[in-house]
């Protein structure tokens, strides 16, 4: 009973029927939530607050809003929302109102206003309609102290701009640190949290050094961490290289496998460096480690590198295999593993990113075809899931920021040991997984359920 009464259909009444401050609720909804009719109460939707009177409207499980009030809420048509009434404050809350902060919009493309993530945004709209939530999308240009934000909504068959209250929950989907660090964006986060109680999740990027440094302080997570340190001097490179035949130099703030250098010891003192390049890989031999370090001088003026132990990863036909786990918070706030996929590197690459010719497959299929010792194959999936959950919980405990989902890149060596490669706080949502028949992915459903949990609309 509670389920059906906590999610209701909201309709907008046009014209001058009734007072602008009167909302009409079905008798069964009024009784179920013990909402008084005829006396003034407070209505809350995101940051918006106003005094209203509730009028009984027959037997239906619906709410009717006068058009002027609906405009103030940023609602321009029929929607489904959840409600709860708090007798102690005489407040009727509608929601949750979810704002998704995206990097850019393209107003001149009304069918694809968010470029390659438009399908993902539309999927979020459909997931919200199914769960009784309202979502809008906005860019850093629209960010500010509030109390209103100009965002995009979807309804009546298309996308359009609207003015909306500051949301209950902000999902930060910005894909560049430069955008995230804008004063207007940081001001929005601060003001929304302190003034309106907004919850912001995935509120910042993670860099590789920060993650390894934080997790390295937890003895129970040490087993997942390859030897890793910030490359500050030749002594750092010499120390790690003396212990491992191969080391990787990874840009601390890199993504998509860009700029990674693999340095392998050759006979004598020589070093063979392998570089990622747009067309594949480029190799360069150096007579000594010192000469290789010297070649980095120009790069190190602009790029900080994380130095990492090379691992003997499982492979399929000499193509390395690693794994991407998507770990999310559920409708109860707990971390869950939504998916794990295997990624096999392209034939002329040593990184597995799809942008560099890598291919995706199911964990079971990839492990079955891989060089992993046969005795370890049966338990590989469970090991990867446990590692992903352990690492997500470690980040929650040791990095002071709020994350709702994490992309965790893992590897497995030929002896079945799981290693952490990196953690991404902005897992990609590009349109690379077309959905049939309007299906909603579990990852999108989970995101809305977590937003409902944060906003108190479970």
CSV table of C-alpha atoms in Angstrom, one decimal:
chain,number,residue,atom,x,y,z
A,1,UNK,CA,0.0,0.0,0.0
A,2,UNK,CA,2.8,2.4,1.0
A,3,UNK,CA,4.5,1.9,-2.3
A,4,UNK,CA,1.5,2.9,-4.4
A,5,UNK,CA,0.7,5.9,-2.2
A,6,UNK,CA,4.3,7.2,-2.0
A,7,UNK,CA,4.6,7.6,-5.8
A,8,UNK,CA,1.9,9.7,-7.4
A,9,UNK,CA,1.0,11.1,-10.8
A,10,UNK,CA,1.3,14.9,-10.8
A,11,UNK,CA,-0.8,16.9,-13.3
A,12,UNK,CA,-0.8,20.6,-14.1
A,13,UNK,CA,-4.2,22.3,-14.3
A,14,UNK,CA,-4.3,25.1,-16.8
A,15,UNK,CA,-6.3,28.4,-16.6
A,16,UNK,CA,-7.9,30.1,-13.6
A,17,UNK,CA,-9.6,27.1,-11.9
A,18,UNK,CA,-9.0,27.4,-8.2
A,19,UNK,CA,-6.5,29.5,-6.2
A,20,UNK,CA,-2.8,29.6,-7.1
A,21,UNK,CA,-1.8,28.2,-3.7
A,22,UNK,CA,-4.2,25.3,-3.7
A,23,UNK,CA,-3.1,21.8,-4.6
A,24,UNK,CA,-5.6,19.0,-5.1
A,25,UNK,CA,-4.8,15.5,-3.6
A,26,UNK,CA,-6.8,12.3,-3.8
A,27,UNK,CA,-8.6,11.4,-0.6
A,28,UNK,CA,-6.7,8.1,-0.1
A,29,UNK,CA,-3.3,9.9,-0.4
A,30,UNK,CA,-4.4,12.5,2.2
A,31,UNK,CA,-5.5,9.7,4.6
A,32,UNK,CA,-2.5,7.5,4.1
A,33,UNK,CA,0.0,10.3,4.8
A,34,UNK,CA,-2.2,12.1,7.4
A,35,UNK,CA,-2.0,15.4,5.4
A,36,UNK,CA,-4.4,18.0,6.7
A,37,UNK,CA,-6.7,19.6,4.2
A,38,UNK,CA,-7.8,23.2,4.2
A,39,UNK,CA,-5.1,24.6,6.5
A,40,UNK,CA,-1.8,26.1,5.3
A,41,UNK,CA,1.2,23.8,5.1
A,42,UNK,CA,4.7,24.1,3.6
A,43,UNK,CA,5.5,22.6,0.1
A,44,UNK,CA,9.1,21.7,-0.6
A,45,UNK,CA,10.7,20.7,-3.9
A,46,UNK,CA,14.5,20.8,-4.0
A,47,UNK,CA,15.4,24.3,-2.7
A,48,UNK,CA,12.0,25.7,-3.4
A,49,UNK,CA,9.7,26.4,-0.4
A,50,UNK,CA,6.2,27.9,-0.4
A,51,UNK,CA,3.0,27.9,1.6
A,52,UNK,CA,0.1,26.0,0.1
A,53,UNK,CA,-3.4,24.7,1.0
A,54,UNK,CA,-4.3,21.1,0.3
A,55,UNK,CA,-7.8,20.4,-1.1
A,56,UNK,CA,-9.3,16.9,-1.2
A,57,UNK,CA,-10.0,15.8,-4.8
A,58,UNK,CA,-12.0,12.6,-4.8
A,59,UNK,CA,-10.7,9.0,-4.9
A,60,UNK,CA,-7.8,9.1,-7.3
A,61,UNK,CA,-4.1,8.7,-6.4
A,62,UNK,CA,-3.1,11.9,-8.1
A,63,UNK,CA,-2.0,15.5,-7.4
A,64,UNK,CA,-3.1,18.5,-9.3
A,65,UNK,CA,-1.0,21.7,-9.3
A,66,UNK,CA,-2.1,25.1,-10.5
A,67,UNK,CA,0.0,26.1,-13.5
A,68,UNK,CA,1.6,29.1,-11.8
A,69,UNK,CA,2.8,26.9,-8.9
A,70,UNK,CA,4.0,24.2,-11.3
A,71,UNK,CA,6.1,26.8,-13.2
A,72,UNK,CA,7.7,27.8,-9.9
A,73,UNK,CA,8.6,24.2,-9.3
A,74,UNK,CA,10.0,23.8,-12.8
A,75,UNK,CA,7.3,21.2,-13.8
A,76,UNK,CA,5.7,21.8,-17.2
A,77,UNK,CA,3.7,18.6,-17.7
A,78,UNK,CA,2.5,15.3,-16.2
A,79,UNK,CA,5.2,13.7,-14.1
A,80,UNK,CA,5.5,11.0,-11.4
A,81,UNK,CA,6.9,12.0,-8.1
A,82,UNK,CA,7.3,10.7,-4.6
A,83,UNK,CA,6.0,12.5,-1.6
A,84,UNK,CA,6.3,12.4,2.2
A,85,UNK,CA,4.7,14.5,4.8
A,86,UNK,CA,6.4,15.5,8.0
A,87,UNK,CA,3.8,16.4,10.7
A,88,UNK,CA,6.3,18.0,13.1
A,89,UNK,CA,7.1,20.7,10.5
A,90,UNK,CA,3.9,20.5,8.5
A,91,UNK,CA,6.0,20.1,5.4
A,92,UNK,CA,4.9,18.2,2.3
A,93,UNK,CA,8.1,17.2,0.3
A,94,UNK,CA,8.0,16.2,-3.4
A,95,UNK,CA,10.9,14.7,-5.1
A,96,UNK,CA,13.6,13.7,-5.4
A,97,UNK,CA,14.7,16.5,-7.7
A,98,UNK,CA,18.0,15.4,-9.2
A,99,UNK,CA,20.4,17.7,-11.1
A,100,UNK,CA,23.1,16.2,-13.4
A,101,UNK,CA,26.0,18.4,-14.0
A,102,UNK,CA,27.4,17.8,-17.5
A,103,UNK,CA,30.4,19.3,-19.2
A,104,UNK,CA,28.7,21.0,-22.2
A,105,UNK,CA,25.5,21.4,-24.1
A,106,UNK,CA,24.7,22.0,-27.8
A,107,UNK,CA,21.6,24.2,-27.9
A,108,UNK,CA,21.8,24.3,-31.7
A,109,UNK,CA,21.2,20.5,-31.7
A,110,UNK,CA,17.9,20.1,-30.0
A,111,UNK,CA,17.8,16.3,-30.7
A,112,UNK,CA,21.2,15.8,-29.2
A,113,UNK,CA,21.8,18.6,-26.7
A,114,UNK,CA,24.5,16.7,-24.8
A,115,UNK,CA,26.4,15.2,-27.8
A,116,UNK,CA,27.6,11.6,-27.2
A,117,UNK,CA,26.0,11.3,-23.7
A,118,UNK,CA,22.5,12.3,-24.9
A,119,UNK,CA,21.2,8.7,-24.9
A,120,UNK,CA,22.5,8.2,-21.4
A,121,UNK,CA,20.7,11.4,-20.3
A,122,UNK,CA,17.5,10.2,-21.9
A,123,UNK,CA,17.9,6.8,-20.1
A,124,UNK,CA,18.1,8.7,-16.8
A,125,UNK,CA,14.9,10.6,-17.7
A,126,UNK,CA,13.1,7.3,-18.3
A,127,UNK,CA,14.5,5.7,-15.1
A,128,UNK,CA,13.3,8.7,-13.1
A,129,UNK,CA,9.8,8.5,-14.6
A,130,UNK,CA,9.7,4.8,-13.6
A,131,UNK,CA,10.9,5.5,-10.0
A,132,UNK,CA,9.0,8.7,-9.3
A,133,UNK,CA,11.9,11.3,-9.5
A,134,UNK,CA,12.4,14.4,-11.6
A,135,UNK,CA,15.8,15.0,-13.3
A,136,UNK,CA,17.3,18.0,-15.2
A,137,UNK,CA,20.7,18.6,-16.7
A,138,UNK,CA,22.9,21.7,-16.5
A,139,UNK,CA,26.4,22.9,-17.4
A,140,UNK,CA,29.1,24.9,-15.5
A,141,UNK,CA,27.8,28.0,-17.3
A,142,UNK,CA,24.5,27.6,-15.4
A,143,UNK,CA,26.1,26.9,-12.1
A,144,UNK,CA,25.9,29.6,-9.4
A,145,UNK,CA,24.8,30.1,-5.8
A,146,UNK,CA,21.1,29.6,-6.7
A,147,UNK,CA,18.3,29.5,-5.7
A,148,UNK,CA,17.5,28.6,-9.3
A,149,UNK,CA,19.4,26.9,-12.1
A,150,UNK,CA,18.7,27.1,-15.9
A,151,UNK,CA,18.7,23.4,-17.0
A,152,UNK,CA,17.4,21.1,-19.6
A,153,UNK,CA,14.3,18.9,-19.1
A,154,UNK,CA,12.8,16.3,-21.3
A,155,UNK,CA,9.0,16.1,-21.8
A,156,UNK,CA,6.3,16.4,-24.4
A,157,UNK,CA,8.5,14.5,-26.9
A,158,UNK,CA,11.6,16.7,-26.7
A,159,UNK,CA,14.3,18.6,-24.8
A,160,UNK,CA,13.9,22.2,-23.7
A,161,UNK,CA,15.4,24.7,-21.3
A,162,UNK,CA,13.7,25.5,-18.0
A,163,UNK,CA,14.3,27.4,-14.7
A,164,UNK,CA,14.4,24.9,-11.8
A,165,UNK,CA,15.1,25.0,-8.1
A,166,UNK,CA,18.5,23.8,-6.8
A,167,UNK,CA,18.2,20.0,-6.6
A,168,UNK,CA,18.1,17.6,-3.7
A,169,UNK,CA,21.0,15.7,-5.2
A,170,UNK,CA,23.7,16.7,-7.7
A,171,UNK,CA,25.4,14.0,-9.8
A,172,UNK,CA,28.7,15.5,-10.9
A,173,UNK,CA,29.4,14.2,-14.4
A,174,UNK,CA,32.0,16.8,-15.4
A,175,UNK,CA,34.7,15.2,-17.5
A,176,UNK,CA,37.5,17.8,-17.1
A,177,UNK,CA,39.2,19.1,-13.9
A,178,UNK,CA,39.3,22.6,-15.4
A,179,UNK,CA,35.5,22.7,-15.5
A,180,UNK,CA,35.2,21.2,-12.0
A,181,UNK,CA,37.6,23.8,-10.5
A,182,UNK,CA,35.7,26.8,-11.9
A,183,UNK,CA,34.8,29.1,-9.0
A,184,UNK,CA,31.1,29.1,-10.1
A,185,UNK,CA,31.0,25.3,-9.8
A,186,UNK,CA,32.7,25.1,-6.5
A,187,UNK,CA,30.5,27.9,-5.2
A,188,UNK,CA,27.4,25.9,-6.3
A,189,UNK,CA,28.6,22.8,-4.4
A,190,UNK,CA,29.4,24.8,-1.2
A,191,UNK,CA,26.1,26.9,-1.2
A,192,UNK,CA,23.9,24.0,-2.2
A,193,UNK,CA,25.2,21.8,0.5
A,194,UNK,CA,25.2,24.4,3.3
A,195,UNK,CA,22.1,26.4,2.4
A,196,UNK,CA,19.8,23.8,0.9
A,197,UNK,CA,21.1,20.5,2.3
A,198,UNK,CA,21.9,19.3,-1.3
A,199,UNK,CA,23.9,16.1,-1.5
A,200,UNK,CA,26.7,16.1,-4.2
A,201,UNK,CA,28.2,12.8,-5.3
A,202,UNK,CA,31.2,12.1,-7.4
A,203,UNK,CA,32.2,15.5,-6.3
A,204,UNK,CA,35.8,15.4,-7.5
A,205,UNK,CA,38.3,13.6,-9.7
A,206,UNK,CA,40.8,11.2,-8.2
A,207,UNK,CA,44.4,11.1,-9.2
A,208,UNK,CA,46.5,8.0,-9.1
A,209,UNK,CA,49.0,9.1,-6.4
A,210,UNK,CA,46.1,10.2,-4.1
A,211,UNK,CA,44.4,6.8,-4.4
A,212,UNK,CA,47.5,4.7,-3.9
A,213,UNK,CA,48.8,6.8,-1.1
A,214,UNK,CA,45.4,6.7,0.7
A,215,UNK,CA,44.8,2.9,0.2
A,216,UNK,CA,48.4,2.1,1.1
A,217,UNK,CA,47.7,3.3,4.7
A,218,UNK,CA,45.2,0.4,5.1
A,219,UNK,CA,47.0,-2.9,5.8
A,220,UNK,CA,44.1,-5.0,4.5
A,221,UNK,CA,44.3,-3.3,1.1
A,222,UNK,CA,48.0,-3.7,0.7
A,223,UNK,CA,47.7,-7.0,-1.1
A,224,UNK,CA,46.0,-5.3,-4.1
A,225,UNK,CA,48.6,-2.6,-4.5
A,226,UNK,CA,51.6,-2.9,-6.8
A,227,UNK,CA,54.6,-1.0,-5.6
A,228,UNK,CA,53.9,2.6,-6.5
A,229,UNK,CA,55.3,6.0,-5.8
A,230,UNK,CA,55.3,9.5,-7.2
A,231,UNK,CA,58.3,10.0,-9.6
A,232,UNK,CA,60.2,12.9,-8.1
A,233,UNK,CA,63.8,12.1,-8.9
A,234,UNK,CA,66.1,9.6,-10.6
A,235,UNK,CA,66.5,7.9,-7.2
A,236,UNK,CA,62.8,7.0,-7.2
A,237,UNK,CA,63.2,5.4,-10.7
A,238,UNK,CA,66.3,3.6,-9.7
A,239,UNK,CA,64.8,2.2,-6.6
A,240,UNK,CA,61.7,0.7,-8.2
A,241,UNK,CA,63.6,-0.4,-11.3
A,242,UNK,CA,66.1,-2.3,-9.2
A,243,UNK,CA,63.3,-4.5,-7.8
A,244,UNK,CA,61.2,-5.0,-11.0
A,245,UNK,CA,62.2,-5.9,-14.6
A,246,UNK,CA,59.4,-3.7,-16.0
A,247,UNK,CA,58.0,-0.4,-14.6
A,248,UNK,CA,55.2,1.8,-15.8
A,249,UNK,CA,55.1,5.6,-15.7
A,250,UNK,CA,51.5,6.7,-15.6
A,251,UNK,CA,50.4,10.4,-15.8
A,252,UNK,CA,48.9,11.1,-12.4
A,253,UNK,CA,45.9,12.8,-14.0
A,254,UNK,CA,45.8,10.8,-17.2
A,255,UNK,CA,42.9,8.8,-18.7
A,256,UNK,CA,42.1,6.5,-21.6
A,257,UNK,CA,45.6,5.1,-21.5
A,258,UNK,CA,47.1,8.4,-22.7
A,259,UNK,CA,50.8,9.1,-22.1
A,260,UNK,CA,51.7,5.8,-20.3
A,261,UNK,CA,55.3,4.7,-20.7
A,262,UNK,CA,56.5,1.1,-20.2
A,263,UNK,CA,60.2,0.8,-19.3
A,264,UNK,CA,61.7,-2.7,-19.5
A,265,UNK,CA,65.2,-3.8,-18.5
A,266,UNK,CA,67.3,-5.2,-21.4
A,267,UNK,CA,70.5,-7.2,-21.2
A,268,UNK,CA,73.2,-5.2,-19.5
A,269,UNK,CA,72.1,-1.7,-18.4
A,270,UNK,CA,69.9,-1.0,-21.4
A,271,UNK,CA,66.2,0.1,-21.1
A,272,UNK,CA,63.6,-0.4,-23.8
A,273,UNK,CA,60.9,2.3,-23.4
A,274,UNK,CA,57.5,1.7,-25.1
A,275,UNK,CA,55.2,4.7,-25.5
A,276,UNK,CA,51.4,4.8,-26.2
A,277,UNK,CA,50.8,6.7,-29.5
A,278,UNK,CA,47.6,7.5,-31.5
A,279,UNK,CA,48.5,4.8,-34.1
A,280,UNK,CA,49.8,2.1,-31.7
A,281,UNK,CA,53.0,2.0,-29.8
A,282,UNK,CA,56.5,3.5,-30.3
A,283,UNK,CA,59.7,2.0,-29.0
A,284,UNK,CA,62.9,3.6,-28.1
A,285,UNK,CA,66.1,1.9,-26.6
A,286,UNK,CA,68.3,3.8,-24.1
A,287,UNK,CA,71.8,2.6,-23.1
A,288,UNK,CA,71.2,3.3,-19.4
A,289,UNK,CA,68.5,4.0,-17.0
A,290,UNK,CA,70.0,7.5,-16.4
A,291,UNK,CA,69.7,8.2,-20.2
A,292,UNK,CA,66.0,7.1,-20.1
A,293,UNK,CA,65.3,9.4,-17.1
A,294,UNK,CA,67.1,12.2,-18.9
A,295,UNK,CA,64.7,11.8,-21.8
A,296,UNK,CA,61.8,12.6,-19.5
A,297,UNK,CA,63.0,16.0,-18.6
A,298,UNK,CA,60.8,17.9,-20.9
A,299,UNK,CA,57.7,15.9,-20.1
A,300,UNK,CA,58.2,16.1,-16.4
A,301,UNK,CA,57.9,19.9,-16.5
A,302,UNK,CA,54.2,19.6,-17.3
A,303,UNK,CA,53.2,16.0,-16.3
A,304,UNK,CA,53.5,14.3,-12.9
A,305,UNK,CA,54.1,10.5,-13.2
A,306,UNK,CA,53.1,7.7,-10.9
A,307,UNK,CA,55.8,5.1,-11.0
A,308,UNK,CA,54.3,1.6,-10.8
A,309,UNK,CA,55.7,-1.9,-10.6
A,310,UNK,CA,55.2,-3.9,-13.9
A,311,UNK,CA,53.0,-7.0,-13.5
A,312,UNK,CA,52.9,-10.3,-15.3
A,313,UNK,CA,49.3,-10.1,-16.3
A,314,UNK,CA,47.2,-12.8,-17.8
A,315,UNK,CA,46.9,-12.5,-21.6
A,316,UNK,CA,45.1,-14.0,-24.5
A,317,UNK,CA,47.6,-14.6,-27.4
A,318,UNK,CA,50.1,-12.2,-25.9
A,319,UNK,CA,47.4,-9.4,-25.6
A,320,UNK,CA,47.2,-8.3,-21.9
A,321,UNK,CA,43.8,-8.7,-20.2
A,322,UNK,CA,42.5,-6.5,-17.4
A,323,UNK,CA,39.1,-5.8,-15.9
A,324,UNK,CA,36.8,-2.8,-15.3
A,325,UNK,CA,34.4,-3.1,-12.3
A,326,UNK,CA,31.6,-0.6,-11.9
A,327,UNK,CA,30.9,-0.3,-8.2
A,328,UNK,CA,27.9,1.8,-7.1
A,329,UNK,CA,25.9,2.7,-4.0
A,330,UNK,CA,22.6,1.1,-3.7
A,331,UNK,CA,19.2,2.3,-2.5
A,332,UNK,CA,20.4,1.6,1.0
A,333,UNK,CA,23.7,3.4,0.6
A,334,UNK,CA,25.7,0.2,0.6
A,335,UNK,CA,28.4,-0.4,-2.1
A,336,UNK,CA,27.5,-3.1,-4.6
A,337,UNK,CA,29.3,-4.4,-7.7
A,338,UNK,CA,27.0,-3.6,-10.7
A,339,UNK,CA,29.2,-5.2,-13.4
A,340,UNK,CA,32.7,-6.5,-14.2
A,341,UNK,CA,33.9,-6.7,-17.8
A,342,UNK,CA,37.2,-8.0,-19.2
A,343,UNK,CA,39.2,-5.8,-21.6
A,344,UNK,CA,41.7,-7.3,-23.9
A,345,UNK,CA,44.4,-5.0,-25.4
A,346,UNK,CA,44.5,-4.4,-29.1
A,347,UNK,CA,47.1,-6.3,-31.1
A,348,UNK,CA,49.6,-3.4,-31.2
A,349,UNK,CA,49.0,-2.0,-27.7
A,350,UNK,CA,49.9,-2.7,-24.1
A,351,UNK,CA,46.9,-0.9,-22.6
A,352,UNK,CA,43.3,-2.2,-23.0
A,353,UNK,CA,41.3,1.0,-23.4
A,354,UNK,CA,38.6,0.7,-26.1
A,355,UNK,CA,39.9,4.0,-27.5
A,356,UNK,CA,43.1,2.1,-28.4
A,357,UNK,CA,41.6,-0.9,-30.0
A,358,UNK,CA,40.8,-2.9,-26.9
A,359,UNK,CA,37.8,-5.3,-26.9
A,360,UNK,CA,35.2,-6.1,-24.2
A,361,UNK,CA,34.1,-9.6,-23.2
A,362,UNK,CA,32.6,-11.4,-20.3
A,363,UNK,CA,34.9,-12.2,-17.4
A,364,UNK,CA,34.2,-15.9,-17.6
A,365,UNK,CA,35.0,-16.0,-21.4
A,366,UNK,CA,38.2,-14.0,-21.1
A,367,UNK,CA,39.5,-15.9,-18.1
A,368,UNK,CA,38.7,-19.2,-19.8
A,369,UNK,CA,40.8,-18.3,-22.9
A,370,UNK,CA,43.6,-16.7,-20.9
A,371,UNK,CA,47.0,-17.8,-19.6
A,372,UNK,CA,45.7,-17.9,-16.0
A,373,UNK,CA,46.7,-21.2,-14.4
A,374,UNK,CA,43.8,-23.6,-14.7
A,375,UNK,CA,43.3,-24.1,-10.9
A,376,UNK,CA,42.5,-20.3,-10.5
A,377,UNK,CA,40.0,-19.9,-13.3
A,378,UNK,CA,36.8,-21.0,-11.4
A,379,UNK,CA,37.2,-18.4,-8.6
A,380,UNK,CA,38.4,-15.5,-10.7
A,381,UNK,CA,35.0,-13.6,-10.9
A,382,UNK,CA,34.4,-13.8,-7.1
A,383,UNK,CA,38.0,-12.6,-6.4
A,384,UNK,CA,37.6,-9.6,-8.7
A,385,UNK,CA,34.3,-8.6,-7.1
A,386,UNK,CA,35.6,-8.9,-3.6
A,387,UNK,CA,38.6,-6.7,-4.5
A,388,UNK,CA,36.4,-4.1,-6.2
A,389,UNK,CA,34.2,-3.8,-3.0
A,390,UNK,CA,37.2,-3.7,-0.7
A,391,UNK,CA,38.8,-0.9,-2.7
A,392,UNK,CA,35.5,1.1,-2.9
A,393,UNK,CA,35.1,0.9,0.9
A,394,UNK,CA,38.7,1.9,1.4
A,395,UNK,CA,38.3,5.0,-0.8
A,396,UNK,CA,35.1,5.9,1.2
A,397,UNK,CA,37.0,5.6,4.5
A,398,UNK,CA,40.3,7.3,3.5
A,399,UNK,CA,39.5,10.0,0.9
A,400,UNK,CA,37.4,12.8,2.2
A,401,UNK,CA,34.9,13.1,-0.7
A,402,UNK,CA,31.4,11.7,-1.5
A,403,UNK,CA,31.4,9.1,-4.3
A,404,UNK,CA,28.3,7.3,-5.6
A,405,UNK,CA,30.0,5.2,-8.3
A,406,UNK,CA,33.5,4.2,-9.1
A,407,UNK,CA,35.1,2.6,-12.1
A,408,UNK,CA,37.8,0.3,-10.7
A,409,UNK,CA,40.4,-1.1,-13.0
A,410,UNK,CA,41.9,-4.4,-11.9
A,411,UNK,CA,44.4,-6.9,-13.2
A,412,UNK,CA,45.2,-10.5,-12.4
A,413,UNK,CA,48.6,-12.1,-12.6
A,414,UNK,CA,49.2,-15.7,-13.9
A,415,UNK,CA,49.2,-16.9,-10.3
A,416,UNK,CA,45.6,-15.6,-9.7
A,417,UNK,CA,46.5,-12.6,-7.6
A,418,UNK,CA,44.3,-9.5,-8.1
A,419,UNK,CA,46.0,-6.1,-8.5
A,420,UNK,CA,44.6,-2.5,-8.5
A,421,UNK,CA,45.6,-0.5,-11.6
A,422,UNK,CA,43.5,2.7,-11.1
A,423,UNK,CA,40.2,4.1,-9.9
A,424,UNK,CA,38.1,6.5,-12.0
A,425,UNK,CA,35.5,8.6,-10.2
A,426,UNK,CA,33.8,9.6,-13.5
A,427,UNK,CA,33.1,6.3,-15.3
A,428,UNK,CA,32.3,6.9,-19.0
A,429,UNK,CA,28.7,7.2,-20.2
A,430,UNK,CA,29.2,7.6,-23.9
A,431,UNK,CA,26.7,6.1,-26.3
A,432,UNK,CA,28.6,2.8,-26.8
A,433,UNK,CA,25.8,0.5,-25.5
A,434,UNK,CA,22.6,1.0,-27.5
A,435,UNK,CA,19.6,-0.3,-25.7
A,436,UNK,CA,16.8,-2.2,-27.2
A,437,UNK,CA,13.1,-1.6,-26.5
A,438,UNK,CA,13.8,1.3,-24.0
A,439,UNK,CA,15.4,-0.9,-21.5
A,440,UNK,CA,17.1,0.8,-18.5
A,441,UNK,CA,20.5,-0.5,-17.4
A,442,UNK,CA,21.0,-1.6,-13.8
A,443,UNK,CA,23.8,1.0,-13.5
A,444,UNK,CA,21.2,3.8,-14.3
A,445,UNK,CA,18.5,2.3,-12.0
A,446,UNK,CA,21.1,2.1,-9.2
A,447,UNK,CA,22.0,5.8,-9.6
A,448,UNK,CA,18.4,6.9,-9.2
A,449,UNK,CA,17.8,4.6,-6.2
A,450,UNK,CA,20.9,6.0,-4.5
A,451,UNK,CA,19.7,9.6,-5.2
A,452,UNK,CA,16.3,8.7,-3.7
A,453,UNK,CA,18.1,7.3,-0.6
A,454,UNK,CA,20.2,10.5,-0.2
A,455,UNK,CA,17.1,12.7,-0.6
A,456,UNK,CA,15.0,10.6,1.9
A,457,UNK,CA,12.6,9.3,-0.7
A,458,UNK,CA,13.3,5.5,-0.3
